[in-house]
Amino acid sequence: MSAPAKSVLLIDDDRELVTAHKLLLEEAGYRVSAAYDGQSGLELARAEKPDLVILDIIMGSPEAGFELCRELRADASLKNSRLLVLSAVGRQFQMAFEPDSLWLPADRFLEKPVDAETLMAEVRGMLGQPDPRPTKTALSQEH
Amino acid sequence: MIVVRRKPIESILAFLAPYRKVLLLGCGSCAAVCFAGGEKETEEMACLLPVMAADKGMDLEVRAATCQRVCDWEFVEPVLAGDDKPDAVVSFSCGAGTNLLADHLGAIRVFPGVDTLFIGATTEHGQWQEMCSGCGDCVLDRTFGICPIARCSKSILNGPCGGSKDGKCEINPETDCGWIKIVERAQALGKLDDLASTYIAPKNWASSHHGGPRRVKREDLKIAKP
Amino acid sequence: MERPFPPCQAACPVRTDTREYVNLIAWGRFEEALQVIRKVNPFPSVCGRICQHPCEAKCRRGALDAAVALKELKRFVTEIETAPAPAMELVPVTRGKIAIVGAGPSGLTAAQDLREMGYGVTVLERLAHPGGMLNLIPKYRLPERILRKDVEAILARGIELKCNCEIGRDVQLSDLQADGYQAIIVCAGLSRSRGLALPGFGAERFVAAIPLMMDVWAGNPVPVGRKALVIGGGNVAVDVARTLRRLGVEQVTMACMESHAEIPASEEEIAAATEEGIGLMPSWAPKRVLKKDGHVAGLELMRVTRVFDDKKRFSPQYDPAHVKAVAADMVVLTIGQAGDTSWTLGSPVKLDRRGRIVADRELHSTSEPRVFLAGEVLNGPGSAIQAIADGRRAAAIVDQFLRTGIMKSPPPEDRAIVGEFPKAAHDKLHRLDRMPMPQVPGPERLAGFHEHELGYDQAAALTEAGRCLNCGSGPTIDEVKCASCLACFRLCPLDGITIQKKMVAAPETCQACGLCAAECPQGAITVGHWTREQFREQIDRNLDVARPARPRAAVVTCAHAATSKSESDAAAVHLRVPCVTHLAARDLLRLIANGIEEIRVVLCSPAACKHASGQQRAKQVLTAAVQRARAVRPKVTIEFVEAGQVLSESPSVQGVSQ
């Protein structure tokens, strides 16, 4: 008996990119939905509770993008969703980002541009494995 | 080297009658080289003495130790350090070491384990012969390296004496006549005429032990106290 | 038997023979000192300025008074005016060619080593100039000409350099592989600043350290505010802070997570920063960027209660209720660096699940054969000297592999290190203060990016080098020749020799004064490199040179008194000993036998002499030797002359080598 297909939510204001990634993921057998801004992305996430959210950061201000990431993670209803940030924010500001429990509580940070092979390997890796993501964010829980 | 010969074990035991804890101190220098008082010999003694002592009803505790040489206190000191001091020490070094020990040890009695015989050299493995008597005023330049004081029984300075017979000494027929050796040496070197015309005047024996215990003091080597 | 490593050499990642170069400096032989350093370090001038000197941390003098200023002495010799070097003969290319990505310290060291082995080497550099991260060190610490000097000396060995060539963009790894390079060593370093996704991110003048320092390096206009907050506690954060001060920022404060005791920046750097009016806020972490009209207006900080857990792992804890808002119009993030791995995209070099290059740290290898890593890209953040050592290791492994097909890391060293100074000996040594580094006073430094540490002059360098304890120099006692006479045991001013069956020397105690060697009746002792035969050669050579004249006077100078004014008698034979304590009776007698009637021994004053108690003994023994010689030469005299003032210019002391 096969398990239900894993679901992925894409949140990115780059419609072309979203289309391309959607095709790629659906071909691989995932169920994909998309949102093109932070607010609708958050709502859709809460409604669908996807297995994986692939999130861009710069969809307005990068500050809002990072905040969205924190909101997604803090949402109790989304505690089983994996979070992959796929963004060019690092290149743009000449900084290297890595997930951290306080400010960028994602499971993984990938820099754009990324090729199909790398993206799919990442997605497969995340959806196929048990969940070792950080459980504490200092702001929301006791020390 | 200084040639020494071990005293008979009975004599050594006799010294030790009043004592209970005894250290046998070996010397790693001359005494070892003439197989009389080195590590091996002192360990042998350490084996045999208690057995003999027990036979005589003596209560004797024996320990053996050897140092590089006994005539420099720095080598001996570490051996005697520690709380477990012996009541007596039997020194298997030559008399020089034994004396130095006595000078340094207060309440601990010192005995000789050997008889100190002479300054000599090895002629064959296991055989040593007296070569030098330490007269302090060497005449070997005139006698072609052979000592008339040590190797002539009468210590004659212008020999040989009339008793020399077939190259042997009249006092001990096993002893080579020292003066015949000197003459033969001179002949071999083509210097017989020189020898014949050399007259060695009577020595001033003050430089030998006859002048009292001797001392050498090198001011140039003296280490200043800090 | 090999002598143990002195602690300075053992601590140096490239095993610089520090003791040797320091002693050569002390003896006025500066060129030779430089050669000793160059033998293992292709960046001597750079290291003389910015090395983190792990050697000084282990210098045994530190337990006595203060570590010898090893880095400053290195700087001193790299600055001496030398005759222009003759054109170097290039090593012919007899083996294949190797590509190195990155012209930083690890890349250029690997390049030099491989070039010297006969490989053809091409270095590809992303930026317009070589030097890597060394370029971003502020110019008041590392002047441009210093970096250039070392880099040019390396490239002059026939290494091809291609700048403005970025792997992954201008050239792909596969292009290099197709181009016939037998191996590729990627030394791309950690070229990106770490970012922090703080609330308020994106405000104007919220920037990262590397782009800022790149702009400063390029001479680009850098918009600064009047009050800056630098986030971070490492040496790079201090560099940024001190740079901002020089760019005119009136108030610069560093805020870091670590407590004062844990601050990673060196004490020297923190002291310099403080002197330049930079504030320090330990145990604070950023919480939110405060903005006004899209610009930085300040930073909200929160208290850090702990940085490391009890297993010393990085595991910070905060008190978010304890906050503090600090006004600022500029915030610079200096919280660490990361590598740029985008070049691996589409290449056979694999990354792991956390985005790091899959590599074997022992063998420097990646998932792709013949592609290697070296430096910070492999090992994480480190110092320049560590990068140099790592480049060397990679080069050795690559060479080994290309010659034999076997991947093997260099075997670990198996050599003892000189132990701690025994307390009893310790107490007998003079305390000598470390020579201070002349500096431009704090306020004057901020006028620009000129160097503020001015370097030792010759007098200071000679004095400072004279403080070296010669750890592990000896003595070695030839067991076969030793007659156990006890002379060395009794003479040693530091009680450094013990009695076992024969004499055994304790390398921890010896300061290489040479007294024991001079007096050993069997000539069984050697101390340092000084040997009887060498001195005899020196004597003979100097007498030869004088012929047909037969000089009547000889001047023997203690090397530490070498540049004093005392002696200028041209007709005399001039000889040099490391210290008068090395001079033996037989040396004087050799001179006397060759017609010398007047002997003058120039030595340091007892107050300055490192071997003061030995000096006393040496005088006694040498005087006695001359007394003995009077039996044959009644007129011979010996005089001990205290060295005069040390010259600030180096007189010609050449021609008198060991």
PDB file of N, CA, C and O in Angstrom, chain C residues 26-64:
ATOM      1  N   ALA C  26      70.701  38.049  17.921  1.00  0.00           N
ATOM      2  CA  ALA C  26      71.464  38.479  19.102  1.00  0.00           C
ATOM      3  C   ALA C  26      72.939  38.622  18.776  1.00  0.00           C
ATOM      4  O   ALA C  26      73.631  39.448  19.353  1.00  0.00           O
ATOM      5  N   TRP C  27      73.411  37.817  17.817  1.00  0.00           N
ATOM      6  CA  TRP C  27      74.826  37.861  17.468  1.00  0.00           C
ATOM      7  C   TRP C  27      75.105  38.798  16.299  1.00  0.00           C
ATOM      8  O   TRP C  27      76.201  38.827  15.780  1.00  0.00           O
ATOM      9  N   GLY C  28      74.112  39.550  15.875  1.00  0.00           N
ATOM     10  CA  GLY C  28      74.322  40.520  14.803  1.00  0.00           C
ATOM     11  C   GLY C  28      74.331  39.905  13.409  1.00  0.00           C
ATOM     12  O   GLY C  28      74.698  40.558  12.448  1.00  0.00           O
ATOM     13  N   ARG C  29      73.933  38.653  13.288  1.00  0.00           N
ATOM     14  CA  ARG C  29      73.974  37.995  11.968  1.00  0.00           C
ATOM     15  C   ARG C  29      72.575  38.004  11.353  1.00  0.00           C
ATOM     16  O   ARG C  29      71.906  36.987  11.237  1.00  0.00           O
ATOM     17  N   PHE C  30      72.164  39.210  10.936  1.00  0.00           N
ATOM     18  CA  PHE C  30      70.764  39.397  10.564  1.00  0.00           C
ATOM     19  C   PHE C  30      70.369  38.670   9.283  1.00  0.00           C
ATOM     20  O   PHE C  30      69.285  38.114   9.179  1.00  0.00           O
ATOM     21  N   GLU C  31      71.244  38.710   8.303  1.00  0.00           N
ATOM     22  CA  GLU C  31      70.924  38.044   7.027  1.00  0.00           C
ATOM     23  C   GLU C  31      70.678  36.558   7.248  1.00  0.00           C
ATOM     24  O   GLU C  31      69.739  35.977   6.701  1.00  0.00           O
ATOM     25  N   GLU C  32      71.557  35.958   8.043  1.00  0.00           N
ATOM     26  CA  GLU C  32      71.392  34.526   8.289  1.00  0.00           C
ATOM     27  C   GLU C  32      70.093  34.255   9.034  1.00  0.00           C
ATOM     28  O   GLU C  32      69.421  33.244   8.792  1.00  0.00           O
ATOM     29  N   ALA C  33      69.725  35.153   9.936  1.00  0.00           N
ATOM     30  CA  ALA C  33      68.471  34.977  10.670  1.00  0.00           C
ATOM     31  C   ALA C  33      67.301  34.963   9.698  1.00  0.00           C
ATOM     32  O   ALA C  33      66.399  34.131   9.795  1.00  0.00           O
ATOM     33  N   LEU C  34      67.350  35.868   8.739  1.00  0.00           N
ATOM     34  CA  LEU C  34      66.268  35.929   7.753  1.00  0.00           C
ATOM     35  C   LEU C  34      66.203  34.644   6.944  1.00  0.00           C
ATOM     36  O   LEU C  34      65.112  34.130   6.657  1.00  0.00           O
ATOM     37  N   GLN C  35      67.356  34.103   6.600  1.00  0.00           N
ATOM     38  CA  GLN C  35      67.360  32.849   5.836  1.00  0.00           C
ATOM     39  C   GLN C  35      66.725  31.708   6.624  1.00  0.00           C
ATOM     40  O   GLN C  35      66.014  30.879   6.067  1.00  0.00           O
ATOM     41  N   VAL C  36      66.975  31.679   7.915  1.00  0.00           N
ATOM     42  CA  VAL C  36      66.381  30.627   8.754  1.00  0.00           C
ATOM     43  C   VAL C  36      64.855  30.713   8.698  1.00  0.00           C
ATOM     44  O   VAL C  36      64.165  29.703   8.611  1.00  0.00           O
ATOM     45  N   ILE C  37      64.347  31.936   8.723  1.00  0.00           N
ATOM     46  CA  ILE C  37      62.892  32.104   8.690  1.00  0.00           C
ATOM     47  C   ILE C  37      62.342  31.730   7.313  1.00  0.00           C
ATOM     48  O   ILE C  37      61.350  31.011   7.198  1.00  0.00           O
ATOM     49  N   ARG C  38      63.005  32.204   6.295  1.00  0.00           N
ATOM     50  CA  ARG C  38      62.535  31.967   4.918  1.00  0.00           C
ATOM     51  C   ARG C  38      62.499  30.504   4.556  1.00  0.00           C
ATOM     52  O   ARG C  38      61.734  30.086   3.702  1.00  0.00           O
ATOM     53  N   LYS C  39      63.338  29.752   5.226  1.00  0.00           N
ATOM     54  CA  LYS C  39      63.419  28.325   4.887  1.00  0.00           C
ATOM     55  C   LYS C  39      62.057  27.642   5.028  1.00  0.00           C
ATOM     56  O   LYS C  39      61.729  26.727   4.298  1.00  0.00           O
ATOM     57  N   VAL C  40      61.268  28.075   5.989  1.00  0.00           N
ATOM     58  CA  VAL C  40      59.976  27.420   6.208  1.00  0.00           C
ATOM     59  C   VAL C  40      58.786  28.342   5.991  1.00  0.00           C
ATOM     60  O   VAL C  40      57.655  27.889   5.959  1.00  0.00           O
ATOM     61  N   ASN C  41      59.021  29.632   5.885  1.00  0.00           N
ATOM     62  CA  ASN C  41      57.901  30.568   5.834  1.00  0.00           C
ATOM     63  C   ASN C  41      58.007  31.486   4.629  1.00  0.00           C
ATOM     64  O   ASN C  41      58.903  32.320   4.564  1.00  0.00           O
ATOM     65  N   PRO C  42      57.113  31.311   3.652  1.00  0.00           N
ATOM     66  CA  PRO C  42      57.164  32.191   2.479  1.00  0.00           C
ATOM     67  C   PRO C  42      56.604  33.591   2.746  1.00  0.00           C
ATOM     68  O   PRO C  42      56.664  34.449   1.879  1.00  0.00           O
ATOM     69  N   PHE C  43      56.072  33.810   3.946  1.00  0.00           N
ATOM     70  CA  PHE C  43      55.499  35.111   4.266  1.00  0.00           C
ATOM     71  C   PHE C  43      56.176  35.731   5.491  1.00  0.00           C
ATOM     72  O   PHE C  43      55.498  36.109   6.454  1.00  0.00           O
ATOM     73  N   PRO C  44      57.508  35.854   5.471  1.00  0.00           N
ATOM     74  CA  PRO C  44      58.165  36.332   6.691  1.00  0.00           C
ATOM     75  C   PRO C  44      57.795  37.768   7.046  1.00  0.00           C
ATOM     76  O   PRO C  44      57.599  38.082   8.214  1.00  0.00           O
ATOM     77  N   SER C  45      57.687  38.626   6.034  1.00  0.00           N
ATOM     78  CA  SER C  45      57.385  40.027   6.349  1.00  0.00           C
ATOM     79  C   SER C  45      55.963  40.163   6.872  1.00  0.00           C
ATOM     80  O   SER C  45      55.709  40.902   7.824  1.00  0.00           O
ATOM     81  N   VAL C  46      55.046  39.439   6.257  1.00  0.00           N
ATOM     82  CA  VAL C  46      53.654  39.495   6.704  1.00  0.00           C
ATOM     83  C   VAL C  46      53.547  38.969   8.136  1.00  0.00           C
ATOM     84  O   VAL C  46      52.947  39.596   9.004  1.00  0.00           O
ATOM     85  N   CYS C  47      54.165  37.828   8.378  1.00  0.00           N
ATOM     86  CA  CYS C  47      54.076  37.248   9.724  1.00  0.00           C
ATOM     87  C   CYS C  47      54.749  38.127  10.762  1.00  0.00           C
ATOM     88  O   CYS C  47      54.306  38.208  11.898  1.00  0.00           O
ATOM     89  N   GLY C  48      55.812  38.815  10.348  1.00  0.00           N
ATOM     90  CA  GLY C  48      56.471  39.726  11.287  1.00  0.00           C
ATOM     91  C   GLY C  48      55.549  40.859  11.712  1.00  0.00           C
ATOM     92  O   GLY C  48      55.768  41.510  12.727  1.00  0.00           O
ATOM     93  N   ARG C  49      54.496  41.074  10.930  1.00  0.00           N
ATOM     94  CA  ARG C  49      53.522  42.112  11.294  1.00  0.00           C
ATOM     95  C   ARG C  49      52.308  41.529  11.994  1.00  0.00           C
ATOM     96  O   ARG C  49      51.859  42.039  13.011  1.00  0.00           O
ATOM     97  N   ILE C  50      51.728  40.477  11.422  1.00  0.00           N
ATOM     98  CA  ILE C  50      50.390  40.094  11.887  1.00  0.00           C
ATOM     99  C   ILE C  50      50.257  38.677  12.428  1.00  0.00           C
ATOM    100  O   ILE C  50      49.157  38.242  12.733  1.00  0.00           O
ATOM    101  N   CYS C  51      51.361  37.948  12.538  1.00  0.00           N
ATOM    102  CA  CYS C  51      51.194  36.586  13.016  1.00  0.00           C
ATOM    103  C   CYS C  51      50.626  36.585  14.431  1.00  0.00           C
ATOM    104  O   CYS C  51      50.976  37.444  15.246  1.00  0.00           O
ATOM    105  N   GLN C  52      49.808  35.594  14.726  1.00  0.00           N
ATOM    106  CA  GLN C  52      49.250  35.515  16.067  1.00  0.00           C
ATOM    107  C   GLN C  52      50.211  34.873  17.055  1.00  0.00           C
ATOM    108  O   GLN C  52      49.850  34.609  18.191  1.00  0.00           O
ATOM    109  N   HIS C  53      51.432  34.636  16.592  1.00  0.00           N
ATOM    110  CA  HIS C  53      52.546  34.180  17.414  1.00  0.00           C
ATOM    111  C   HIS C  53      52.234  33.138  18.476  1.00  0.00           C
ATOM    112  O   HIS C  53      52.446  33.379  19.673  1.00  0.00           O
ATOM    113  N   PRO C  54      51.796  31.952  18.073  1.00  0.00           N
ATOM    114  CA  PRO C  54      51.629  30.877  19.062  1.00  0.00           C
ATOM    115  C   PRO C  54      52.953  30.541  19.750  1.00  0.00           C
ATOM    116  O   PRO C  54      52.976  30.035  20.868  1.00  0.00           O
ATOM    117  N   CYS C  55      54.054  30.875  19.105  1.00  0.00           N
ATOM    118  CA  CYS C  55      55.368  30.651  19.706  1.00  0.00           C
ATOM    119  C   CYS C  55      55.524  31.444  20.993  1.00  0.00           C
ATOM    120  O   CYS C  55      56.016  30.928  22.005  1.00  0.00           O
ATOM    121  N   GLU C  56      55.102  32.691  20.974  1.00  0.00           N
ATOM    122  CA  GLU C  56      55.261  33.528  22.166  1.00  0.00           C
ATOM    123  C   GLU C  56      54.430  32.997  23.330  1.00  0.00           C
ATOM    124  O   GLU C  56      54.829  33.114  24.490  1.00  0.00           O
ATOM    125  N   ALA C  57      53.289  32.403  22.997  1.00  0.00           N
ATOM    126  CA  ALA C  57      52.448  31.861  24.072  1.00  0.00           C
ATOM    127  C   ALA C  57      53.168  30.748  24.816  1.00  0.00           C
ATOM    128  O   ALA C  57      52.919  30.512  25.991  1.00  0.00           O
ATOM    129  N   LYS C  58      54.096  30.069  24.122  1.00  0.00           N
ATOM    130  CA  LYS C  58      54.782  28.948  24.745  1.00  0.00           C
ATOM    131  C   LYS C  58      56.203  29.280  25.173  1.00  0.00           C
ATOM    132  O   LYS C  58      56.893  28.440  25.730  1.00  0.00           O
ATOM    133  N   CYS C  59      56.634  30.504  24.898  1.00  0.00           N
ATOM    134  CA  CYS C  59      58.008  30.880  25.237  1.00  0.00           C
ATOM    135  C   CYS C  59      58.219  30.711  26.731  1.00  0.00           C
ATOM    136  O   CYS C  59      57.477  31.275  27.545  1.00  0.00           O
ATOM    137  N   ARG C  60      59.251  29.974  27.109  1.00  0.00           N
ATOM    138  CA  ARG C  60      59.456  29.688  28.532  1.00  0.00           C
ATOM    139  C   ARG C  60      59.854  30.918  29.314  1.00  0.00           C
ATOM    140  O   ARG C  60      59.728  30.961  30.538  1.00  0.00           O
ATOM    141  N   ARG C  61      60.326  31.899  28.630  1.00  0.00           N
ATOM    142  CA  ARG C  61      60.648  33.155  29.293  1.00  0.00           C
ATOM    143  C   ARG C  61      59.390  33.747  29.909  1.00  0.00           C
ATOM    144  O   ARG C  61      59.464  34.498  30.875  1.00  0.00           O
ATOM    145  N   GLY C  62      58.243  33.429  29.351  1.00  0.00           N
ATOM    146  CA  GLY C  62      56.985  33.968  29.852  1.00  0.00           C
ATOM    147  C   GLY C  62      56.745  33.650  31.318  1.00  0.00           C
ATOM    148  O   GLY C  62      56.164  34.446  32.051  1.00  0.00           O
ATOM    149  N   ALA C  63      57.219  32.489  31.749  1.00  0.00           N
ATOM    150  CA  ALA C  63      57.022  32.130  33.150  1.00  0.00           C
ATOM    151  C   ALA C  63      57.995  32.870  34.062  1.00  0.00           C
ATOM    152  O   ALA C  63      57.821  32.914  35.277  1.00  0.00           O
ATOM    153  N   LEU C  64      59.013  33.446  33.462  1.00  0.00           N
ATOM    154  CA  LEU C  64      60.067  34.111  34.215  1.00  0.00           C
ATOM    155  C   LEU C  64      59.794  35.609  34.343  1.00  0.00           C
ATOM    156  O   LEU C  64      59.713  36.153  35.437  1.00  0.00           O
TER     157      LEU C  64
END
